[in-house]
Coordinates of C-alpha atoms and ligand atoms in Angstrom, one line a residue:
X1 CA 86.5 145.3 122.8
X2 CA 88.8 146.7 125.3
X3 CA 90.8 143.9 127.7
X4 CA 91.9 146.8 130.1
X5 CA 90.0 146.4 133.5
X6 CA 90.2 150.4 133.6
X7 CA 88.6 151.7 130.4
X8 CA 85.9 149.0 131.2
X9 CA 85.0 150.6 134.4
X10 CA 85.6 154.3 133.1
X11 CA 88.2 155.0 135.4
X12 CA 91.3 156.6 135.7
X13 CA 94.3 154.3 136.4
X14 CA 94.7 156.2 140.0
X15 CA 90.7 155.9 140.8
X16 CA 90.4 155.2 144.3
X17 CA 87.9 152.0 145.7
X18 CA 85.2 153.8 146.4
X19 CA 85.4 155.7 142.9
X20 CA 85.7 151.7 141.3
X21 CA 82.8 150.3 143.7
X22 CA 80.6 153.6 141.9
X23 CA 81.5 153.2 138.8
X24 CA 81.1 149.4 138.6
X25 CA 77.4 150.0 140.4
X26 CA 76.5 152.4 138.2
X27 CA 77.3 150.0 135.2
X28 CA 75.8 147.2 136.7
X29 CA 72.3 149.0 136.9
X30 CA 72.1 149.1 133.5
X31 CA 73.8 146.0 132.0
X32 CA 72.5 143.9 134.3
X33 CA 70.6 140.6 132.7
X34 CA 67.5 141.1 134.6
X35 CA 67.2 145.0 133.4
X36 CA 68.8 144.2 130.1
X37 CA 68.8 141.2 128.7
X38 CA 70.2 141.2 125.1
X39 CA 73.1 139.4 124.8
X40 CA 75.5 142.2 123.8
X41 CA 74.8 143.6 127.3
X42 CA 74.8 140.1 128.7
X43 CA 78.6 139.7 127.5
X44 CA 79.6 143.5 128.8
X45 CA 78.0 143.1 132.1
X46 CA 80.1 140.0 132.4
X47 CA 83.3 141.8 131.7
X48 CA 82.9 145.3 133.2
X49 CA 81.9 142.2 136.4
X50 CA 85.5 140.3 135.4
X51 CA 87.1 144.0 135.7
X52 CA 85.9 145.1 138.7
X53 CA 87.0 141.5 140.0
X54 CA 90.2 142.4 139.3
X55 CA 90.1 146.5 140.4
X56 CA 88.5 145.6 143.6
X57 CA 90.5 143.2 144.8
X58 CA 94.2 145.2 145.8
X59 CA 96.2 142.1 145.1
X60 CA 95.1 141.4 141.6
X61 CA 95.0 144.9 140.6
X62 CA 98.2 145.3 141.8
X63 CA 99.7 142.6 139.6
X64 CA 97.6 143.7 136.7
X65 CA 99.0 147.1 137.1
X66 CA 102.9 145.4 137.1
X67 CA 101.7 143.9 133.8
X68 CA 100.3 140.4 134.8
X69 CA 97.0 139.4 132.9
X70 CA 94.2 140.1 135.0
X71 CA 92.1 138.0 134.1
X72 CA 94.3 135.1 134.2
X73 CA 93.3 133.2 130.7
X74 CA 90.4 135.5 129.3
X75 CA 87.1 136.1 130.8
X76 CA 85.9 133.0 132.1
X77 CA 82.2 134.8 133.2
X78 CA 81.7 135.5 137.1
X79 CA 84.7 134.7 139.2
X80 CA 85.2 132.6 142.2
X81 CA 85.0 135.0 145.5
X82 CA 83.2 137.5 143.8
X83 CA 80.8 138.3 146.3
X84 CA 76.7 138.5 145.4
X85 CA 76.6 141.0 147.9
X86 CA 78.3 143.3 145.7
X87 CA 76.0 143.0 143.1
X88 CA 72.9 143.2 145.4
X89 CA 74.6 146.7 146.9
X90 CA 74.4 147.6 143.1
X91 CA 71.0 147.4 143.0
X92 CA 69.8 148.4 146.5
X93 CA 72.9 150.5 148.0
X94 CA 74.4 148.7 150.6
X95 CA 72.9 146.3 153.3
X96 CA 70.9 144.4 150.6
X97 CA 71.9 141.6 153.7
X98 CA 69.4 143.4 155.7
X99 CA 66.2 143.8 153.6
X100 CA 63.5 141.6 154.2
X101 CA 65.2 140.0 157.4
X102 CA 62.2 139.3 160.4
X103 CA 62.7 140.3 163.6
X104 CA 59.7 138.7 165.3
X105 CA 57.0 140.1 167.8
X106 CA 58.5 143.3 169.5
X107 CA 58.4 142.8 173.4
X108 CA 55.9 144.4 175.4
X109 CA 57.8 144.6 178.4
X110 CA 61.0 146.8 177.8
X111 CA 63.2 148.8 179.7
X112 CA 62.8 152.2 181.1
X113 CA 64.1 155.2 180.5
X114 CA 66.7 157.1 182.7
X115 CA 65.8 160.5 184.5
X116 CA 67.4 163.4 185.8
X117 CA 66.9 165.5 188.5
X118 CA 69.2 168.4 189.5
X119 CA 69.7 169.3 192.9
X120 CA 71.6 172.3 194.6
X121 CA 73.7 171.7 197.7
X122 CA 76.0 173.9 199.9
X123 CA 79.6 174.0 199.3
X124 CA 80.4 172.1 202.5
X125 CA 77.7 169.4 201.9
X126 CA 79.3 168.9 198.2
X127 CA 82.8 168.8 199.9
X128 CA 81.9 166.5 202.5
X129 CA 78.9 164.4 201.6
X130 CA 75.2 164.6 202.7
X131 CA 72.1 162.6 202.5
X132 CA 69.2 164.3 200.7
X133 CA 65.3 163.3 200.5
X134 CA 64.3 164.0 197.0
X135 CA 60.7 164.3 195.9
X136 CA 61.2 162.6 192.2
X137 CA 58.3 162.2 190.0
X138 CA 58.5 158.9 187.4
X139 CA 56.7 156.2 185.9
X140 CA 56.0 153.3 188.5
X141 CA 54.4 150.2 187.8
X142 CA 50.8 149.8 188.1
X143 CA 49.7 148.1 190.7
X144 CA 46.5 147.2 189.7
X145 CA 47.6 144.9 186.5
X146 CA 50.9 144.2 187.7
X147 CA 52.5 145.9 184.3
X148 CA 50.9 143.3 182.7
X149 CA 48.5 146.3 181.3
X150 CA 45.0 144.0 181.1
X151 CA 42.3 144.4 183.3
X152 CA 42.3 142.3 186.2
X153 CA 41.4 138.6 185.4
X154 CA 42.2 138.9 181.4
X155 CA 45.6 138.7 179.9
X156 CA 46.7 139.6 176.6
X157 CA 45.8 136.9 173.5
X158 CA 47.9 136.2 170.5
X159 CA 47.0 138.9 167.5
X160 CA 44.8 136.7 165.0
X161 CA 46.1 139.6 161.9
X162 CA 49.6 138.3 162.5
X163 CA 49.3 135.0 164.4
X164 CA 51.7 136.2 166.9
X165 CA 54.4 137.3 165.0
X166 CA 54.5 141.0 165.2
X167 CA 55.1 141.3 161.6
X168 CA 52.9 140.6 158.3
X169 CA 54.5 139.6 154.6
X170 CA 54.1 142.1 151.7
X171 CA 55.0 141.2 148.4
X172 CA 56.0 143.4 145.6
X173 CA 56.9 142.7 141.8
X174 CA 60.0 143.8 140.6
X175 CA 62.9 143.2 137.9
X176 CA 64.1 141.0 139.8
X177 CA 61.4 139.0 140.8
X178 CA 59.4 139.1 144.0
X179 CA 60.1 140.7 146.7
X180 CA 59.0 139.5 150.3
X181 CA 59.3 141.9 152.9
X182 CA 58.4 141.8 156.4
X183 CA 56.3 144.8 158.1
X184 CA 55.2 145.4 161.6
X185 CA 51.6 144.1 161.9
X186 CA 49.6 147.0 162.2
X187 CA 46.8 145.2 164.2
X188 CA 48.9 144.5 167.0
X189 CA 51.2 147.4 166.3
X190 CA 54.1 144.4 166.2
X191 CA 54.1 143.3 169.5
X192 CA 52.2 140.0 168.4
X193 CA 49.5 139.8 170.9
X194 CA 46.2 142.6 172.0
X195 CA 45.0 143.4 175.3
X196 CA 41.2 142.5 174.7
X197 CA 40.4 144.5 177.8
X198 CA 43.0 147.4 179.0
X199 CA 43.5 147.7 182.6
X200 CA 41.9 150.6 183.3
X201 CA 44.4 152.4 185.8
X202 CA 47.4 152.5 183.2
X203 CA 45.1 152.3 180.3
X204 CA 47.3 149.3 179.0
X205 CA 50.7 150.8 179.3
X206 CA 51.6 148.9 182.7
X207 CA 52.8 152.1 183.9
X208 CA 51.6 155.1 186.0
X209 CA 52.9 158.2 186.9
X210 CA 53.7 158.3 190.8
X211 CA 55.6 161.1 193.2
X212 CA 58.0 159.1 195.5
X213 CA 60.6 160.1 198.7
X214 CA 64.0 159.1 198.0
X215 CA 67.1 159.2 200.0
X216 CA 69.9 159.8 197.8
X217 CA 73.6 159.8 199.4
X218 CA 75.9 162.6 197.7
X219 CA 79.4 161.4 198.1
X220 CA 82.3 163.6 199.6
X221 CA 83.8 165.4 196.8
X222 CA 81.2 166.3 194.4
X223 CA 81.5 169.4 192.3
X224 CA 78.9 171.0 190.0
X225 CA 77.7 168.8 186.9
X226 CA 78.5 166.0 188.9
X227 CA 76.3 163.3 188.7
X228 CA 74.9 160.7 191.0
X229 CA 73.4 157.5 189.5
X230 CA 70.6 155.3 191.4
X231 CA 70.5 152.3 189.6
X232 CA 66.8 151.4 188.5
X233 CA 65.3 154.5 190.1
X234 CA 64.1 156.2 186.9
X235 CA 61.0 155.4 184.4
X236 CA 59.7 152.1 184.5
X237 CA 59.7 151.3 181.2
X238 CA 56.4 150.2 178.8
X239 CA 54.9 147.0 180.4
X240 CA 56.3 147.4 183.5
X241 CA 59.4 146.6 182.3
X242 CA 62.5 147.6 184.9
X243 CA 63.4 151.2 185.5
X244 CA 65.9 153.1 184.1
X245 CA 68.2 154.7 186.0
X246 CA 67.6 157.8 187.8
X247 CA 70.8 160.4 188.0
X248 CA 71.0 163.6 190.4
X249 CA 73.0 166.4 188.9
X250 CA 74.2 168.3 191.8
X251 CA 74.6 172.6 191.6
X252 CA 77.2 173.5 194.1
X253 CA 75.4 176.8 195.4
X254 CA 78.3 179.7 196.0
X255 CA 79.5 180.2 199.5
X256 CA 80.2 183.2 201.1
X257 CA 83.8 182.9 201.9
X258 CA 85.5 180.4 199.8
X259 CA 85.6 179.9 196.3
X260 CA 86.1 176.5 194.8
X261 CA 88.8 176.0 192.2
X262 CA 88.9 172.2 191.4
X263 CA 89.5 170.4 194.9
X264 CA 91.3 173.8 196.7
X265 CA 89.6 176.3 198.2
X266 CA 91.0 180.3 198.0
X267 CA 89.8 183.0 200.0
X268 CA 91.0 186.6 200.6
X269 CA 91.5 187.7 203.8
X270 CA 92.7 191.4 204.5
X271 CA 94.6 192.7 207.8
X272 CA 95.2 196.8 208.7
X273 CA 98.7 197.8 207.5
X274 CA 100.2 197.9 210.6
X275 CA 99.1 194.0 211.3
X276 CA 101.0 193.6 207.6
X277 CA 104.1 195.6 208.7
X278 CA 104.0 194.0 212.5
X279 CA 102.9 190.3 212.1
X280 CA 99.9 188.6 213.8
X281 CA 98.1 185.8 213.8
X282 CA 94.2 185.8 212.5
X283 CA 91.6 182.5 213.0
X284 CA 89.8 181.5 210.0
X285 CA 87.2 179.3 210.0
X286 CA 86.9 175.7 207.9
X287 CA 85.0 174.7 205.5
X288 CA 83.2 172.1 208.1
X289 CA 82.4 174.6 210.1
X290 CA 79.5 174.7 208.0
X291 CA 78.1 171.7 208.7
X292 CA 77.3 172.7 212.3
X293 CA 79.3 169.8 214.0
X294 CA 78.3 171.1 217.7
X295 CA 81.1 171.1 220.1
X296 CA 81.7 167.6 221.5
X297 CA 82.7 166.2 217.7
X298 CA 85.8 167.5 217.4
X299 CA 85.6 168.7 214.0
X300 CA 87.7 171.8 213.6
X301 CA 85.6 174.5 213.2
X302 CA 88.6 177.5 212.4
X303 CA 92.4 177.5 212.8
X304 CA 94.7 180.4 213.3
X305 CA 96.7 181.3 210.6
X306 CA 99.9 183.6 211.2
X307 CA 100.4 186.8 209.0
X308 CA 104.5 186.8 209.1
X309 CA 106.0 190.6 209.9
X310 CA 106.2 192.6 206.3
X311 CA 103.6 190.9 204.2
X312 CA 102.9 192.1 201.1
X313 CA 99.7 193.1 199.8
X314 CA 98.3 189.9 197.5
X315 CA 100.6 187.2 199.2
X316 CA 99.1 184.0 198.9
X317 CA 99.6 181.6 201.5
X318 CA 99.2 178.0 200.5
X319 CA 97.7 175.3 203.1
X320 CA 98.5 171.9 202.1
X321 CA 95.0 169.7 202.8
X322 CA 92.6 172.4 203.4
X323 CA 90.9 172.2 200.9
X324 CA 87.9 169.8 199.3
X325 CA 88.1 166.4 199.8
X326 CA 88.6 164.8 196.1
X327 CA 85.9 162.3 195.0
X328 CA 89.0 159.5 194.5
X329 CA 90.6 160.7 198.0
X330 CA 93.2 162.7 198.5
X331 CA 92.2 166.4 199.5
X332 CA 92.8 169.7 198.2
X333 CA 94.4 173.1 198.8
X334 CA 93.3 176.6 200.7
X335 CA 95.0 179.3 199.5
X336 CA 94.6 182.2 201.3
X337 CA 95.3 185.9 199.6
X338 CA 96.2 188.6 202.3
X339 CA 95.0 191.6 201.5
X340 CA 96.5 194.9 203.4
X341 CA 93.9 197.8 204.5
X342 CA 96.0 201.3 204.0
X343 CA 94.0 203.2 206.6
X344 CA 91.2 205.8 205.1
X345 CA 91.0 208.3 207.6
X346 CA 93.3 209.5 210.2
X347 CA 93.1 211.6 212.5
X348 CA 95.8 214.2 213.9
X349 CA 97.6 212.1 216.0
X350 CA 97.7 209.1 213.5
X351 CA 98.6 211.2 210.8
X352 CA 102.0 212.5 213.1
X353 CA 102.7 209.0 213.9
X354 CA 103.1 208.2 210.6
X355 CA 104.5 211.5 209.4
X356 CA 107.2 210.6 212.2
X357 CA 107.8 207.2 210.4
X358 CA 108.2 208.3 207.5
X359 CA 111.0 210.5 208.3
X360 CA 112.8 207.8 210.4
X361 CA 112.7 205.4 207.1
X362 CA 113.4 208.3 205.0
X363 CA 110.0 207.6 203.0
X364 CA 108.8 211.1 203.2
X365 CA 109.3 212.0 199.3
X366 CA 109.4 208.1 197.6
X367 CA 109.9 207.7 194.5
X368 CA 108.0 204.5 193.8
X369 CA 108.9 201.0 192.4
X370 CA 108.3 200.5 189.2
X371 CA 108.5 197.2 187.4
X372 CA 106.6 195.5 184.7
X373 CA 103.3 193.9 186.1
X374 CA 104.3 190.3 185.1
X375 CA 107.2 190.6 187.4
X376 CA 104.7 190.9 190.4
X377 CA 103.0 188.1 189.3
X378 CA 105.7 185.7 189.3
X379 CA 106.6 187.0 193.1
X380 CA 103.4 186.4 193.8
X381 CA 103.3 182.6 192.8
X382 CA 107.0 182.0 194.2
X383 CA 105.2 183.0 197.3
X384 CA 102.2 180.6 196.7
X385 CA 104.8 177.5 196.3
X386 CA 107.3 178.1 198.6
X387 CA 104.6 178.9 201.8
X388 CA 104.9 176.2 204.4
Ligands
ZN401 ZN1 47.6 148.7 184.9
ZN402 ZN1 49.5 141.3 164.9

């Protein structure tokens, strides 16, 4: 019989582990004593055992592939450090460690689950913060057992099925013997102990439904698919046990004006095309205006912003701090895009005017500027980044 730990296993001499550790398993099922016990398969179960010893282990297979004797003297039967949980994971596939292993009684009393409610605020409240009263609807505990879920004046008793161990033995035959395992006692449903008489307001559960009023702060800075976390606000858990948490997703409803990109703001504001050509100086009004501040808090309600002489069309003007306040400090941008009105209709008067200044800038027959449209674009962010 063949002394090469490969041609025992079936493999090829580049088989990874996992192709050894299959190979070996499959072999094992059927050589094994307890399946097969005549001695001829007795003797090859012990070696295709000795080769995998050695094929498993990178070390020795290593020195059996430089030409060392693997098996260091013969086959001397089962190894030292060859592990019985490899031969179990033969039999069972893996976590043979596992099987059979109590738990004990499952508590009653566990912890809740976490809920989520989502809430939509205005911009300004987002960017600045604001205190909300939310309606939220959750499992409380009942107030009638306690969360203890018996009926006033009893208490749970230890489960007679399972004597208070959540879990009852079966026993099966097998190959290998008998197996023990341990299963949930269905009596109690594994928690070890009955409730003789259910309180009657949270039929046992030690929970109720209840509609409370909560204040929940939104910090400054919030954006949409934030959320906010009030620890042990959401669902009392079975029993009574503590609540989950309870988080507020926040929708940032769209404002009017400004349009949130990250922590800046950008808004487009458009001026006549003489305002463009001449200069002049517009008020826009903040973000906090919004909150409605009234007069005597000083909060800045608008702020002029001055259109230089011979802005473009799609300038962007940049103001540093104008912007959202960021949930780690720090606050963003507002960039403001000018847009230029070319007047619609004119009438005879305006239409000499601006014949007349044509002719003075010799405009009256243009030919046009043409460039490629990236070009623009990179004017326009130049602009963006070098504004104040
Ligand atoms: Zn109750
Ligand atoms: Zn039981």
């Amino acid at each position: 019989m063949s002394q090469d730990p490969y041609e025992l296993l079936g493999v090829g001499r580049d088989a990874d582990a996992d192709t050894i550790k299959k190979a070996y398993r499959r072999l094992a099922r059927q050589l094994h004593p307890d399946v097969n016990p005549d001695p001829e398969s007795q003797e090859r179960f012990k070696q295709v055992t000795a080769a995998y010893e050695v094929l498993s282990d990178p070390d020795k297979r290593a020195a059996y592939d430089r030409g060392g004797d693997p098996f260091g003297g013969g086959f001397g039967g089962q190894g030292a450090g060859f592990s019985f949980t490899d031969i179990m994971d033969a039999f069972f596939g893996g976590n043979a460690g596992a099987a059979g292993g109590g738990r004990g009684p499952r508590p009653r009393v566990r912890r809740g689950q976490d809920a989520l409610i989502r809430i939509e605020v205005e911009l300004a409240e987002a960017a600045f913060g604001v205190s909300r009263e939310l309606k939220v609807d959750t499992a409380v505990r009942c107030t009638t057992c306690g969360g203890e879920g018996a009926a006033p004046g009893s208490h749970p008793v230890p489960c007679e099925t399972c004597r208070g161990a959540g879990e009852v033995a079966h026993v099966q035959r097998s190959f290998l013997g008998e197996i023990r395992t341990l299963r949930p006692c269905a009596a109690c449903r594994g928690f070890g102990s009955v409730i003789p008489d259910p309180c009657r307001e949270c039929a046992g559960d030690g929970r109720v439904r209840s509609r409370r009023t909560l204040t929940v702060k939104i910090p400054a800075g919030v954006d949409n698919g934030t959320r906010v976390q009030l620890s042990e606000q959401g669902e009392v858990g079975p029993g009574g046990g503590p609540a989950g948490d309870l988080y507020v997703e926040i929708h940032v409803a769209p404002h009017e004006v400004f349009e949130r990109h990250g922590n800046d703001l950008h808004c487009t504001v458009s001026v006549p095309m003489t305002a463009a050509a001449l200069g002049t100086t517009i008020t826009l009004p903040t973000l906090e205006a919004d909150l409605d501040p009234g007069e005597e808090s000083g909060v800045e309600t608008s702020f002029e912003l001055q259109i230089p002489s011979g802005t473009q069309s799609g300038h962007q003007v940049v103001l540093r701090g104008r912007g959202v306040p960021g949930l780690r400090g720090g606050r963003g941008d507002l960039a403001v895009t000018i847009g230029v009105d070319t007047p619609a209709r004119l009438d005879p008067r305006q239409e000499e005017l601006l014949r007349e200044l044509a002719a003075i800038r010799g405009e009256e027959r243009p030919t046009g500027d043409v460039r490629p449209t990236h070009k623009s674009m990179f004017g326009r962010l130049r602009d963006a980044f070098t504004a104040h």
